Amino acid sequence: MNPELIRSLQELLPQIQGYIYPNEIEIHWGLLIVVYPYITGVVAGAFILASLVKVFNVKEVQPLYRLSLLTALAYLLVAPMALVSHLGHPERFYEILLTPQTSSAMAMFGFVYAWYLMAVLLLEIWFVHRTDMIDMAERSKGATRLLYRALSLFSRDKGERAVAFDHKALKVITIVGIPSAFLLHGYVGFIFGSIKANPWWSSVLIPIVFLFSAIVSGIALVVLLYMIITPLTGGKINMKCVDKSVDFLFYAVIVDFSLEMVDFIHRVYQSEEEIKILSEMVMSKLFSSLIIIQVLLGMLIPLLLISLTKIFKKRFSLNEDMRKMVYFISVILIQFGIFATRWNVVIGGQLFSKSFRGLTTYKMGFGGIEGLLYAIFLLALPIAILFVLLKLLPPWKELREEGEVGTEAAGAGV
Amino acid sequence: MNGRRSFLRGFFAVLLSGGAIEGVLKLFPSKAHAKEAPRTGAWYGYGVSVDKCIGCARCMDACKNENNVPKEPFFVRTWVERYIIRKNGQTTVKAIAPGDEATPETVSDKRILRSFFVPKLCNQCANPPCVQVCPVGATFQTEDGVVLVNEKTCIGCRYCIQACPYGARYLHPVSHTADKCTFCYHRISQGKLPACVEVCPTQARVFGDLNAAASPMSRFLRMNKIHTLKPGLNTEPKAYYANLDGEVR
Amino acid sequence: MGKLFEKFPDPLARLIVVVVAMIALGAFAYFVLIPKPVKDIDFQWADAVKREKARPVRYAGFQACEECHGEIQIKKVTGYHKDLSCETCHGPAKAHTEDPDKVKPTIPTARTFCPQCHAYNPSRPRGFPQINPVAHNPLKPCTSCHNPHDPKPPTTPKECSACHGEIARMKAVSHHVQLECTVCHQAPQQHKISPRSVKPTKPQTREFCGKCHGKDATDKLAKNAPKIDMGVHGEKYVCWQCHYPHSPEVEQ
């Protein structure tokens, strides 16, 4: 028996309000499961941003193309870590691949993940960088040379036929990729949305809300990274590109906000059995994370800030620094807001008893697998991976380019 | 022409009858689907007479003794709730604990409208949401309708705990796998009663084969008005309650 | 290999090689390397059922005790505790059946034990025998007066409240506090010895209540009783369909 667990649960006892089933005292999905949908959301969102360039032909966003792909990959590599380390038996994770139950939304994780990683993201990145890797291999020596040779699968063909095929393949992959990105995150929403026992989760809208919040978080994160990385590497921020991305971000936030309002109004209007306990939860345990951080700081204030730049277009278009500042603040606020969204879904769904008679409390640990430190580590890890990826497959050339002049690849591929 | 029309009519009839949906679902077969009561062989069920329960918690004690449930108070395979419904409509619920000092409440509270105990346990649903969501097939339904957990393959993802509408599951703090009531599967397969039924002093708990013609269980179902918990979720519980109050969730 | 590279563009050919290699590797791992028990769900379920069935039994069950303790069984079978399993009080006894000399089941003697069932609790079903463990013969173990295998009141109870505590306590705070039980119920002496076979009487008619609560009641008990016109007050019903006589809910 684990005396620490007993002690930590004992501490929770006086914090319980009303009646909860005895087994409900332990919150089963903690901080790690908050981190998980946040990370997959970034993956899906960053990929959607990348496909804006390839599929929807938004030339202005071209500088962000490679960066968003690499960001998606960096986060995707970390996503299963959060899941696996929260398991009671992490060493048994292979069971999910050997005896998957098709009736379980979670069992499909391995397959959706593998599909997305292998068939979409890695392929796209490989095709984008193939000729670059060949060049890089030619320019370098020794181990680095071997590395690039291996990464390009020992390809040396820069001939017309091969390059033309690269472009064709990219087009196909992106088109397959968009529904796949939707699937990846819509599916994460479905894991929660399909739990009929839990009225906070059980909603057809949840996968769609997840999707749009994913797009919001992904675009915001890539813009944020771009605005940080470019000055650090001595480049100049391409405002046309940022303007356009923020435009898309703005619309995505509006859709996301409307969807969440629809869900909210629907619940309040239908006012079913559980409405009393849910409203009690929102007004007490979730007040700061839902009302303040998610809605106010994460949505309304960024919406307001970005609309200001649109309303006072003239003044803002003259003052680029001002605009940059507004965008920068907005995308940071949005990141916090989306993280709070995940928190409210995951933790909120477990704070109320399924007897609808009481509320329990989530006490976040500091150390340990379920603790704050490890979660911060998981959130920082993609940045470290991204750092390595940027060193390996530098997108600088593209990042520095003026958006309108499409790169060779985009020009020929479209 | 006629042939095609009748074909179309038949086609749409099938679509409308839901056959199409079923067909699509059959494309993704799952072994862990809901089972129906077999024609022959046992199909176990459980009965609770709410009116008979005296809240002595012998069942909770017996369950912990029999099944290696952690002794510390939090986790239980079965528990008893005490409901006090006051005249102003306010309802207080508390899970009683074995060894609770039997506090005498001599002054009968005049504000009490009605009050009673309700034993709870895994409902052993015929359509179990926990089995549906288990990603690795560690939670499954036996031929006789009991939902079990394979602790050798459970990965401890706790999806089943989230999916259970009744709070019947917990994560065993020693094995780190999901755990729940098994109807004392080791006992019933020897013809014994589950431990909680064995020790219940007032026969508030009844157990038996639902397919048997004459048994305490079938008598219980014949002689009482029966309700189940949260029937709206279509879990088809096999824990049946007699004289269940509407306040019980 | 060469042909493949001629037929397809270079990148595609390389990917085909990689994908085929991965599929082959995966298939090899799945079909050859991984043993059957790890991937066969039916096998795992059968195994789990087998393990579940093999768990040790701790409670032997009521039939097991009879074999040796027949004399107690005979005593118990006619008493109020006839439906109780021995292990309800004596605890799990499977170990005792296997080695009767070495392992002895517990014999609960503490005064806290019996009140787990018999302490007064308003949530307990009406009619279930309950006592106030603080006031009920304090400091004496329950077994000094009651035989747990055939529990009975040790002496013929004098007061109705000895058994009907809940009603007595309810009545004690009601408007009927002054009324003796015998005003409304006639209890034959035999009721105190075999309470289930000989039952006390209960009032049958509206007129019985009317003796005190009727408009022109003359009974000496009726002095302060609220009066109603029996002709117009709920004429269709008997009184206790609306009022609970042990705690009449008249608002003053």
mmCIF file with all atom_site columns, N, CA and C in Angstrom, chain B residues 31 51 53-56 58 62 65-66 82 105-106 115-117 136-137 140 150 152-153 186-187 189 192 198-199 201 203, chain C residues 41-42 44-45 48 51-53 55-62 83-85 88 115-117 120-121 123-125 128 132 169:
data_model
loop_
_atom_site.group_PDB
_atom_site.id
_atom_site.type_symbol
_atom_site.label_atom_id
_atom_site.label_alt_id
_atom_site.label_comp_id
_atom_site.label_asym_id
_atom_site.label_entity_id
_atom_site.label_seq_id
_atom_site.pdbx_PDB_ins_code
_atom_site.Cartn_x
_atom_site.Cartn_y
_atom_site.Cartn_z
_atom_site.occupancy
_atom_site.B_iso_or_equiv
_atom_site.pdbx_formal_charge
_atom_site.auth_seq_id
_atom_site.auth_comp_id
_atom_site.auth_asym_id
_atom_site.auth_atom_id
_atom_site.pdbx_PDB_model_num
ATOM 1   N N  . LYS B 1 31  ? -14.770 -7.663  -30.595 1.00 0.00 ? 31  LYS B N  1
ATOM 2   C CA . LYS B 1 31  ? -15.121 -8.825  -29.788 1.00 0.00 ? 31  LYS B CA 1
ATOM 3   C C  . LYS B 1 31  ? -15.772 -8.398  -28.493 1.00 0.00 ? 31  LYS B C  1
ATOM 4   N N  . ASP B 1 51  ? -35.648 -1.506  0.913   1.00 0.00 ? 51  ASP B N  1
ATOM 5   C CA . ASP B 1 51  ? -36.399 -1.447  2.164   1.00 0.00 ? 51  ASP B CA 1
ATOM 6   C C  . ASP B 1 51  ? -35.800 -2.295  3.270   1.00 0.00 ? 51  ASP B C  1
ATOM 7   N N  . CYS B 1 53  ? -32.440 -2.901  3.770   1.00 0.00 ? 53  CYS B N  1
ATOM 8   C CA . CYS B 1 53  ? -31.065 -2.579  4.170   1.00 0.00 ? 53  CYS B CA 1
ATOM 9   C C  . CYS B 1 53  ? -31.073 -1.791  5.470   1.00 0.00 ? 53  CYS B C  1
ATOM 10  N N  . ILE B 1 54  ? -30.252 -2.240  6.451   1.00 0.00 ? 54  ILE B N  1
ATOM 11  C CA . ILE B 1 54  ? -30.165 -1.538  7.729   1.00 0.00 ? 54  ILE B CA 1
ATOM 12  C C  . ILE B 1 54  ? -28.871 -0.748  7.845   1.00 0.00 ? 54  ILE B C  1
ATOM 13  N N  . GLY B 1 55  ? -28.067 -0.737  6.781   1.00 0.00 ? 55  GLY B N  1
ATOM 14  C CA . GLY B 1 55  ? -26.847 0.072   6.804   1.00 0.00 ? 55  GLY B CA 1
ATOM 15  C C  . GLY B 1 55  ? -25.825 -0.387  7.823   1.00 0.00 ? 55  GLY B C  1
ATOM 16  N N  . CYS B 1 56  ? -25.656 -1.699  7.985   1.00 0.00 ? 56  CYS B N  1
ATOM 17  C CA . CYS B 1 56  ? -24.715 -2.191  8.991   1.00 0.00 ? 56  CYS B CA 1
ATOM 18  C C  . CYS B 1 56  ? -23.307 -2.314  8.439   1.00 0.00 ? 56  CYS B C  1
ATOM 19  N N  . ARG B 1 58  ? -21.841 -4.649  6.956   1.00 0.00 ? 58  ARG B N  1
ATOM 20  C CA . ARG B 1 58  ? -21.204 -5.977  6.974   1.00 0.00 ? 58  ARG B CA 1
ATOM 21  C C  . ARG B 1 58  ? -20.729 -6.354  5.572   1.00 0.00 ? 58  ARG B C  1
ATOM 22  N N  . ALA B 1 62  ? -17.080 -7.561  4.431   1.00 0.00 ? 62  ALA B N  1
ATOM 23  C CA . ALA B 1 62  ? -16.895 -8.886  3.842   1.00 0.00 ? 62  ALA B CA 1
ATOM 24  C C  . ALA B 1 62  ? -16.217 -8.772  2.487   1.00 0.00 ? 62  ALA B C  1
ATOM 25  N N  . ASN B 1 65  ? -12.575 -8.133  2.909   1.00 0.00 ? 65  ASN B N  1
ATOM 26  C CA . ASN B 1 65  ? -11.893 -9.350  3.360   1.00 0.00 ? 65  ASN B CA 1
ATOM 27  C C  . ASN B 1 65  ? -11.721 -10.346 2.231   1.00 0.00 ? 65  ASN B C  1
ATOM 28  N N  . GLU B 1 66  ? -12.777 -10.514 1.452   1.00 0.00 ? 66  GLU B N  1
ATOM 29  C CA . GLU B 1 66  ? -12.791 -11.585 0.465   1.00 0.00 ? 66  GLU B CA 1
ATOM 30  C C  . GLU B 1 66  ? -11.930 -11.245 -0.756  1.00 0.00 ? 66  GLU B C  1
ATOM 31  N N  . ARG B 1 82  ? -26.325 6.452   2.483   1.00 0.00 ? 82  ARG B N  1
ATOM 32  C CA . ARG B 1 82  ? -27.442 6.803   3.356   1.00 0.00 ? 82  ARG B CA 1
ATOM 33  C C  . ARG B 1 82  ? -28.086 8.073   2.830   1.00 0.00 ? 82  ARG B C  1
ATOM 34  N N  . GLU B 1 105 ? -28.872 8.297   17.132  1.00 0.00 ? 105 GLU B N  1
ATOM 35  C CA . GLU B 1 105 ? -29.571 9.528   16.771  1.00 0.00 ? 105 GLU B CA 1
ATOM 36  C C  . GLU B 1 105 ? -30.957 9.439   17.371  1.00 0.00 ? 105 GLU B C  1
ATOM 37  N N  . THR B 1 106 ? -30.979 9.669   18.667  1.00 0.00 ? 106 THR B N  1
ATOM 38  C CA . THR B 1 106 ? -32.185 9.369   19.402  1.00 0.00 ? 106 THR B CA 1
ATOM 39  C C  . THR B 1 106 ? -33.303 10.333  19.086  1.00 0.00 ? 106 THR B C  1
ATOM 40  N N  . SER B 1 115 ? -35.980 8.586   4.954   1.00 0.00 ? 115 SER B N  1
ATOM 41  C CA . SER B 1 115 ? -34.559 8.283   5.014   1.00 0.00 ? 115 SER B CA 1
ATOM 42  C C  . SER B 1 115 ? -34.363 6.787   4.842   1.00 0.00 ? 115 SER B C  1
ATOM 43  N N  . PHE B 1 116 ? -33.267 6.406   4.205   1.00 0.00 ? 116 PHE B N  1
ATOM 44  C CA . PHE B 1 116 ? -33.070 4.972   3.907   1.00 0.00 ? 116 PHE B CA 1
ATOM 45  C C  . PHE B 1 116 ? -31.627 4.747   3.483   1.00 0.00 ? 116 PHE B C  1
ATOM 46  N N  . PHE B 1 117 ? -31.263 3.481   3.382   1.00 0.00 ? 117 PHE B N  1
ATOM 47  C CA . PHE B 1 117 ? -29.930 3.094   2.916   1.00 0.00 ? 117 PHE B CA 1
ATOM 48  C C  . PHE B 1 117 ? -30.031 2.464   1.532   1.00 0.00 ? 117 PHE B C  1
ATOM 49  N N  . VAL B 1 136 ? -7.416  -2.240  -24.662 1.00 0.00 ? 136 VAL B N  1
ATOM 50  C CA . VAL B 1 136 ? -6.629  -3.452  -24.865 1.00 0.00 ? 136 VAL B CA 1
ATOM 51  C C  . VAL B 1 136 ? -7.422  -4.726  -24.607 1.00 0.00 ? 136 VAL B C  1
ATOM 52  N N  . GLY B 1 137 ? -8.720  -4.595  -24.339 1.00 0.00 ? 137 GLY B N  1
ATOM 53  C CA . GLY B 1 137 ? -9.504  -5.795  -24.080 1.00 0.00 ? 137 GLY B CA 1
ATOM 54  C C  . GLY B 1 137 ? -9.188  -6.425  -22.739 1.00 0.00 ? 137 GLY B C  1
ATOM 55  N N  . PHE B 1 140 ? -13.560 -7.311  -19.889 1.00 0.00 ? 140 PHE B N  1
ATOM 56  C CA . PHE B 1 140 ? -14.372 -8.101  -20.810 1.00 0.00 ? 140 PHE B CA 1
ATOM 57  C C  . PHE B 1 140 ? -15.536 -8.728  -20.067 1.00 0.00 ? 140 PHE B C  1
ATOM 58  N N  . ASN B 1 150 ? -8.855  -8.189  -16.543 1.00 0.00 ? 150 ASN B N  1
ATOM 59  C CA . ASN B 1 150 ? -7.649  -9.009  -16.637 1.00 0.00 ? 150 ASN B CA 1
ATOM 60  C C  . ASN B 1 150 ? -6.473  -8.172  -16.148 1.00 0.00 ? 150 ASN B C  1
ATOM 61  N N  . LYS B 1 152 ? -3.525  -8.831  -15.763 1.00 0.00 ? 152 LYS B N  1
ATOM 62  C CA . LYS B 1 152 ? -2.235  -9.064  -16.415 1.00 0.00 ? 152 LYS B CA 1
ATOM 63  C C  . LYS B 1 152 ? -2.073  -8.190  -17.658 1.00 0.00 ? 152 LYS B C  1
ATOM 64  N N  . THR B 1 153 ? -3.181  -7.770  -18.273 1.00 0.00 ? 153 THR B N  1
ATOM 65  C CA . THR B 1 153 ? -3.043  -6.976  -19.493 1.00 0.00 ? 153 THR B CA 1
ATOM 66  C C  . THR B 1 153 ? -3.553  -5.547  -19.328 1.00 0.00 ? 153 THR B C  1
ATOM 67  N N  . HIS B 1 186 ? -14.928 -16.087 -8.096  1.00 0.00 ? 186 HIS B N  1
ATOM 68  C CA . HIS B 1 186 ? -14.350 -17.338 -7.596  1.00 0.00 ? 186 HIS B CA 1
ATOM 69  C C  . HIS B 1 186 ? -15.337 -18.080 -6.708  1.00 0.00 ? 186 HIS B C  1
ATOM 70  N N  . ARG B 1 187 ? -16.222 -17.353 -6.049  1.00 0.00 ? 187 ARG B N  1
ATOM 71  C CA . ARG B 1 187 ? -17.213 -17.999 -5.182  1.00 0.00 ? 187 ARG B CA 1
ATOM 72  C C  . ARG B 1 187 ? -18.379 -18.544 -5.990  1.00 0.00 ? 187 ARG B C  1
ATOM 73  N N  . SER B 1 189 ? -18.546 -19.395 -9.004  1.00 0.00 ? 189 SER B N  1
ATOM 74  C CA . SER B 1 189 ? -18.246 -20.539 -9.866  1.00 0.00 ? 189 SER B CA 1
ATOM 75  C C  . SER B 1 189 ? -18.110 -21.831 -9.048  1.00 0.00 ? 189 SER B C  1
ATOM 76  N N  . LYS B 1 192 ? -21.107 -20.947 -4.499  1.00 0.00 ? 192 LYS B N  1
ATOM 77  C CA . LYS B 1 192 ? -21.326 -20.152 -3.277  1.00 0.00 ? 192 LYS B CA 1
ATOM 78  C C  . LYS B 1 192 ? -21.930 -18.797 -3.648  1.00 0.00 ? 192 LYS B C  1
ATOM 79  N N  . GLU B 1 198 ? -23.719 -13.281 1.201   1.00 0.00 ? 198 GLU B N  1
ATOM 80  C CA . GLU B 1 198 ? -23.554 -14.267 2.268   1.00 0.00 ? 198 GLU B CA 1
ATOM 81  C C  . GLU B 1 198 ? -23.753 -13.632 3.644   1.00 0.00 ? 198 GLU B C  1
ATOM 82  N N  . VAL B 1 199 ? -23.151 -12.448 3.857   1.00 0.00 ? 199 VAL B N  1
ATOM 83  C CA . VAL B 1 199 ? -23.173 -11.896 5.207   1.00 0.00 ? 199 VAL B CA 1
ATOM 84  C C  . VAL B 1 199 ? -24.321 -10.922 5.448   1.00 0.00 ? 199 VAL B C  1
ATOM 85  N N  . PRO B 1 201 ? -27.333 -9.476  6.777   1.00 0.00 ? 201 PRO B N  1
ATOM 86  C CA . PRO B 1 201 ? -28.193 -10.042 7.811   1.00 0.00 ? 201 PRO B CA 1
ATOM 87  C C  . PRO B 1 201 ? -29.689 -9.938  7.493   1.00 0.00 ? 201 PRO B C  1
ATOM 88  N N  . GLN B 1 203 ? -31.117 -10.002 4.249   1.00 0.00 ? 203 GLN B N  1
ATOM 89  C CA . GLN B 1 203 ? -31.459 -10.398 2.882   1.00 0.00 ? 203 GLN B CA 1
ATOM 90  C C  . GLN B 1 203 ? -31.814 -9.202  1.992   1.00 0.00 ? 203 GLN B C  1
ATOM 91  N N  . ILE C 2 41  ? -6.524  -12.416 -27.896 1.00 0.00 ? 41  ILE C N  1
ATOM 92  C CA . ILE C 2 41  ? -7.401  -11.897 -26.847 1.00 0.00 ? 41  ILE C CA 1
ATOM 93  C C  . ILE C 2 41  ? -8.241  -13.018 -26.231 1.00 0.00 ? 41  ILE C C  1
ATOM 94  N N  . ASP C 2 42  ? -8.673  -13.983 -27.030 1.00 0.00 ? 42  ASP C N  1
ATOM 95  C CA . ASP C 2 42  ? -9.486  -15.067 -26.471 1.00 0.00 ? 42  ASP C CA 1
ATOM 96  C C  . ASP C 2 42  ? -8.686  -15.866 -25.451 1.00 0.00 ? 42  ASP C C  1
ATOM 97  N N  . GLN C 2 44  ? -6.246  -14.693 -23.681 1.00 0.00 ? 44  GLN C N  1
ATOM 98  C CA . GLN C 2 44  ? -6.074  -13.860 -22.489 1.00 0.00 ? 44  GLN C CA 1
ATOM 99  C C  . GLN C 2 44  ? -7.324  -13.891 -21.611 1.00 0.00 ? 44  GLN C C  1
ATOM 100 N N  . TRP C 2 45  ? -8.492  -13.857 -22.262 1.00 0.00 ? 45  TRP C N  1
ATOM 101 C CA . TRP C 2 45  ? -9.740  -13.864 -21.490 1.00 0.00 ? 45  TRP C CA 1
ATOM 102 C C  . TRP C 2 45  ? -9.912  -15.192 -20.759 1.00 0.00 ? 45  TRP C C  1
ATOM 103 N N  . ALA C 2 48  ? -7.686  -15.170 -17.879 1.00 0.00 ? 48  ALA C N  1
ATOM 104 C CA . ALA C 2 48  ? -8.148  -14.296 -16.800 1.00 0.00 ? 48  ALA C CA 1
ATOM 105 C C  . ALA C 2 48  ? -9.282  -14.951 -16.023 1.00 0.00 ? 48  ALA C C  1
ATOM 106 N N  . ARG C 2 51  ? -7.818  -17.517 -13.759 1.00 0.00 ? 51  ARG C N  1
ATOM 107 C CA . ARG C 2 51  ? -7.173  -16.928 -12.588 1.00 0.00 ? 51  ARG C CA 1
ATOM 108 C C  . ARG C 2 51  ? -8.203  -16.409 -11.598 1.00 0.00 ? 51  ARG C C  1
ATOM 109 N N  . GLU C 2 52  ? -9.257  -15.812 -12.152 1.00 0.00 ? 52  GLU C N  1
ATOM 110 C CA . GLU C 2 52  ? -10.299 -15.251 -11.286 1.00 0.00 ? 52  GLU C CA 1
ATOM 111 C C  . GLU C 2 52  ? -10.955 -16.368 -10.468 1.00 0.00 ? 52  GLU C C  1
ATOM 112 N N  . LYS C 2 53  ? -11.197 -17.520 -11.142 1.00 0.00 ? 53  LYS C N  1
ATOM 113 C CA . LYS C 2 53  ? -11.853 -18.634 -10.455 1.00 0.00 ? 53  LYS C CA 1
ATOM 114 C C  . LYS C 2 53  ? -10.954 -19.238 -9.382  1.00 0.00 ? 53  LYS C C  1
ATOM 115 N N  . ARG C 2 55  ? -9.037  -17.719 -7.319  1.00 0.00 ? 55  ARG C N  1
ATOM 116 C CA . ARG C 2 55  ? -8.763  -16.877 -6.147  1.00 0.00 ? 55  ARG C CA 1
ATOM 117 C C  . ARG C 2 55  ? -9.207  -17.594 -4.874  1.00 0.00 ? 55  ARG C C  1
ATOM 118 N N  . PRO C 2 56  ? -8.513  -17.352 -3.777  1.00 0.00 ? 56  PRO C N  1
ATOM 119 C CA . PRO C 2 56  ? -8.885  -18.047 -2.531  1.00 0.00 ? 56  PRO C CA 1
ATOM 120 C C  . PRO C 2 56  ? -10.206 -17.526 -1.972  1.00 0.00 ? 56  PRO C C  1
ATOM 121 N N  . VAL C 2 57  ? -10.991 -18.480 -1.452  1.00 0.00 ? 57  VAL C N  1
ATOM 122 C CA . VAL C 2 57  ? -12.257 -18.148 -0.806  1.00 0.00 ? 57  VAL C CA 1
ATOM 123 C C  . VAL C 2 57  ? -11.975 -17.894 0.661   1.00 0.00 ? 57  VAL C C  1
ATOM 124 N N  . ARG C 2 58  ? -12.534 -16.841 1.218   1.00 0.00 ? 58  ARG C N  1
ATOM 125 C CA . ARG C 2 58  ? -12.310 -16.561 2.649   1.00 0.00 ? 58  ARG C CA 1
ATOM 126 C C  . ARG C 2 58  ? -13.552 -16.865 3.471   1.00 0.00 ? 58  ARG C C  1
ATOM 127 N N  . TYR C 2 59  ? -14.717 -16.618 2.901   1.00 0.00 ? 59  TYR C N  1
ATOM 128 C CA . TYR C 2 59  ? -15.969 -16.893 3.615   1.00 0.00 ? 59  TYR C CA 1
ATOM 129 C C  . TYR C 2 59  ? -16.465 -18.271 3.183   1.00 0.00 ? 59  TYR C C  1
ATOM 130 N N  . ALA C 2 60  ? -16.591 -19.181 4.136   1.00 0.00 ? 60  ALA C N  1
ATOM 131 C CA . ALA C 2 60  ? -16.896 -20.571 3.790   1.00 0.00 ? 60  ALA C CA 1
ATOM 132 C C  . ALA C 2 60  ? -18.335 -20.738 3.321   1.00 0.00 ? 60  ALA C C  1
ATOM 133 N N  . GLY C 2 61  ? -19.234 -19.895 3.801   1.00 0.00 ? 61  GLY C N  1
ATOM 134 C CA . GLY C 2 61  ? -20.637 -20.039 3.429   1.00 0.00 ? 61  GLY C CA 1
ATOM 135 C C  . GLY C 2 61  ? -21.400 -20.768 4.523   1.00 0.00 ? 61  GLY C C  1
ATOM 136 N N  . PHE C 2 62  ? -22.719 -20.482 4.635   1.00 0.00 ? 62  PHE C N  1
ATOM 137 C CA . PHE C 2 62  ? -23.482 -20.967 5.791   1.00 0.00 ? 62  PHE C CA 1
ATOM 138 C C  . PHE C 2 62  ? -23.585 -22.490 5.855   1.00 0.00 ? 62  PHE C C  1
ATOM 139 N N  . ASP C 2 83  ? -32.038 -16.108 9.543   1.00 0.00 ? 83  ASP C N  1
ATOM 140 C CA . ASP C 2 83  ? -31.518 -15.844 8.197   1.00 0.00 ? 83  ASP C CA 1
ATOM 141 C C  . ASP C 2 83  ? -30.080 -15.334 8.207   1.00 0.00 ? 83  ASP C C  1
ATOM 142 N N  . LEU C 2 84  ? -29.528 -15.140 9.394   1.00 0.00 ? 84  LEU C N  1
ATOM 143 C CA . LEU C 2 84  ? -28.168 -14.636 9.445   1.00 0.00 ? 84  LEU C CA 1
ATOM 144 C C  . LEU C 2 84  ? -27.167 -15.747 9.151   1.00 0.00 ? 84  LEU C C  1
ATOM 145 N N  . SER C 2 85  ? -26.197 -15.409 8.344   1.00 0.00 ? 85  SER C N  1
ATOM 146 C CA . SER C 2 85  ? -25.103 -16.344 8.114   1.00 0.00 ? 85  SER C CA 1
ATOM 147 C C  . SER C 2 85  ? -24.168 -16.274 9.312   1.00 0.00 ? 85  SER C C  1
ATOM 148 N N  . THR C 2 88  ? -21.568 -13.610 9.289   1.00 0.00 ? 88  THR C N  1
ATOM 149 C CA . THR C 2 88  ? -21.930 -12.201 9.418   1.00 0.00 ? 88  THR C CA 1
ATOM 150 C C  . THR C 2 88  ? -21.339 -11.655 10.716  1.00 0.00 ? 88  THR C C  1
ATOM 151 N N  . PRO C 2 115 ? -24.618 -2.998  18.163  1.00 0.00 ? 115 PRO C N  1
ATOM 152 C CA . PRO C 2 115 ? -25.253 -1.747  17.690  1.00 0.00 ? 115 PRO C CA 1
ATOM 153 C C  . PRO C 2 115 ? -24.966 -1.415  16.224  1.00 0.00 ? 115 PRO C C  1
ATOM 154 N N  . GLN C 2 116 ? -23.990 -2.075  15.623  1.00 0.00 ? 116 GLN C N  1
ATOM 155 C CA . GLN C 2 116 ? -23.793 -1.820  14.188  1.00 0.00 ? 116 GLN C CA 1
ATOM 156 C C  . GLN C 2 116 ? -25.077 -2.082  13.426  1.00 0.00 ? 116 GLN C C  1
ATOM 157 N N  . CYS C 2 117 ? -25.844 -3.058  13.905  1.00 0.00 ? 117 CYS C N  1
ATOM 158 C CA . CYS C 2 117 ? -27.149 -3.303  13.287  1.00 0.00 ? 117 CYS C CA 1
ATOM 159 C C  . CYS C 2 117 ? -28.276 -2.705  14.128  1.00 0.00 ? 117 CYS C C  1
ATOM 160 N N  . TYR C 2 120 ? -30.203 2.728   17.217  1.00 0.00 ? 120 TYR C N  1
ATOM 161 C CA . TYR C 2 120 ? -31.278 3.458   16.558  1.00 0.00 ? 120 TYR C CA 1
ATOM 162 C C  . TYR C 2 120 ? -30.730 4.366   15.482  1.00 0.00 ? 120 TYR C C  1
ATOM 163 N N  . ASN C 2 121 ? -31.361 4.314   14.346  1.00 0.00 ? 121 ASN C N  1
ATOM 164 C CA . ASN C 2 121 ? -30.955 5.142   13.216  1.00 0.00 ? 121 ASN C CA 1
ATOM 165 C C  . ASN C 2 121 ? -32.210 5.402   12.398  1.00 0.00 ? 121 ASN C C  1
ATOM 166 N N  . SER C 2 123 ? -32.705 6.111   9.553   1.00 0.00 ? 123 SER C N  1
ATOM 167 C CA . SER C 2 123 ? -32.708 5.601   8.185   1.00 0.00 ? 123 SER C CA 1
ATOM 168 C C  . SER C 2 123 ? -33.034 4.115   8.134   1.00 0.00 ? 123 SER C C  1
ATOM 169 N N  . ARG C 2 124 ? -33.009 3.450   9.280   1.00 0.00 ? 124 ARG C N  1
ATOM 170 C CA . ARG C 2 124 ? -33.274 2.002   9.273   1.00 0.00 ? 124 ARG C CA 1
ATOM 171 C C  . ARG C 2 124 ? -34.762 1.769   9.059   1.00 0.00 ? 124 ARG C C  1
ATOM 172 N N  . PRO C 2 125 ? -35.073 0.616   8.459   1.00 0.00 ? 125 PRO C N  1
ATOM 173 C CA . PRO C 2 125 ? -36.480 0.364   8.160   1.00 0.00 ? 125 PRO C CA 1
ATOM 174 C C  . PRO C 2 125 ? -37.317 0.307   9.432   1.00 0.00 ? 125 PRO C C  1
ATOM 175 N N  . PHE C 2 128 ? -37.578 -2.497  12.549  1.00 0.00 ? 128 PHE C N  1
ATOM 176 C CA . PHE C 2 128 ? -36.341 -3.221  12.827  1.00 0.00 ? 128 PHE C CA 1
ATOM 177 C C  . PHE C 2 128 ? -35.940 -2.931  14.271  1.00 0.00 ? 128 PHE C C  1
ATOM 178 N N  . ASN C 2 132 ? -31.052 2.433   21.962  1.00 0.00 ? 132 ASN C N  1
ATOM 179 C CA . ASN C 2 132 ? -30.101 3.524   22.119  1.00 0.00 ? 132 ASN C CA 1
ATOM 180 C C  . ASN C 2 132 ? -28.909 2.986   22.894  1.00 0.00 ? 132 ASN C C  1
ATOM 181 N N  . ARG C 2 169 ? -40.149 7.325   20.474  1.00 0.00 ? 169 ARG C N  1
ATOM 182 C CA . ARG C 2 169 ? -39.397 8.580   20.415  1.00 0.00 ? 169 ARG C CA 1
ATOM 183 C C  . ARG C 2 169 ? -40.101 9.627   19.566  1.00 0.00 ? 169 ARG C C  1
#
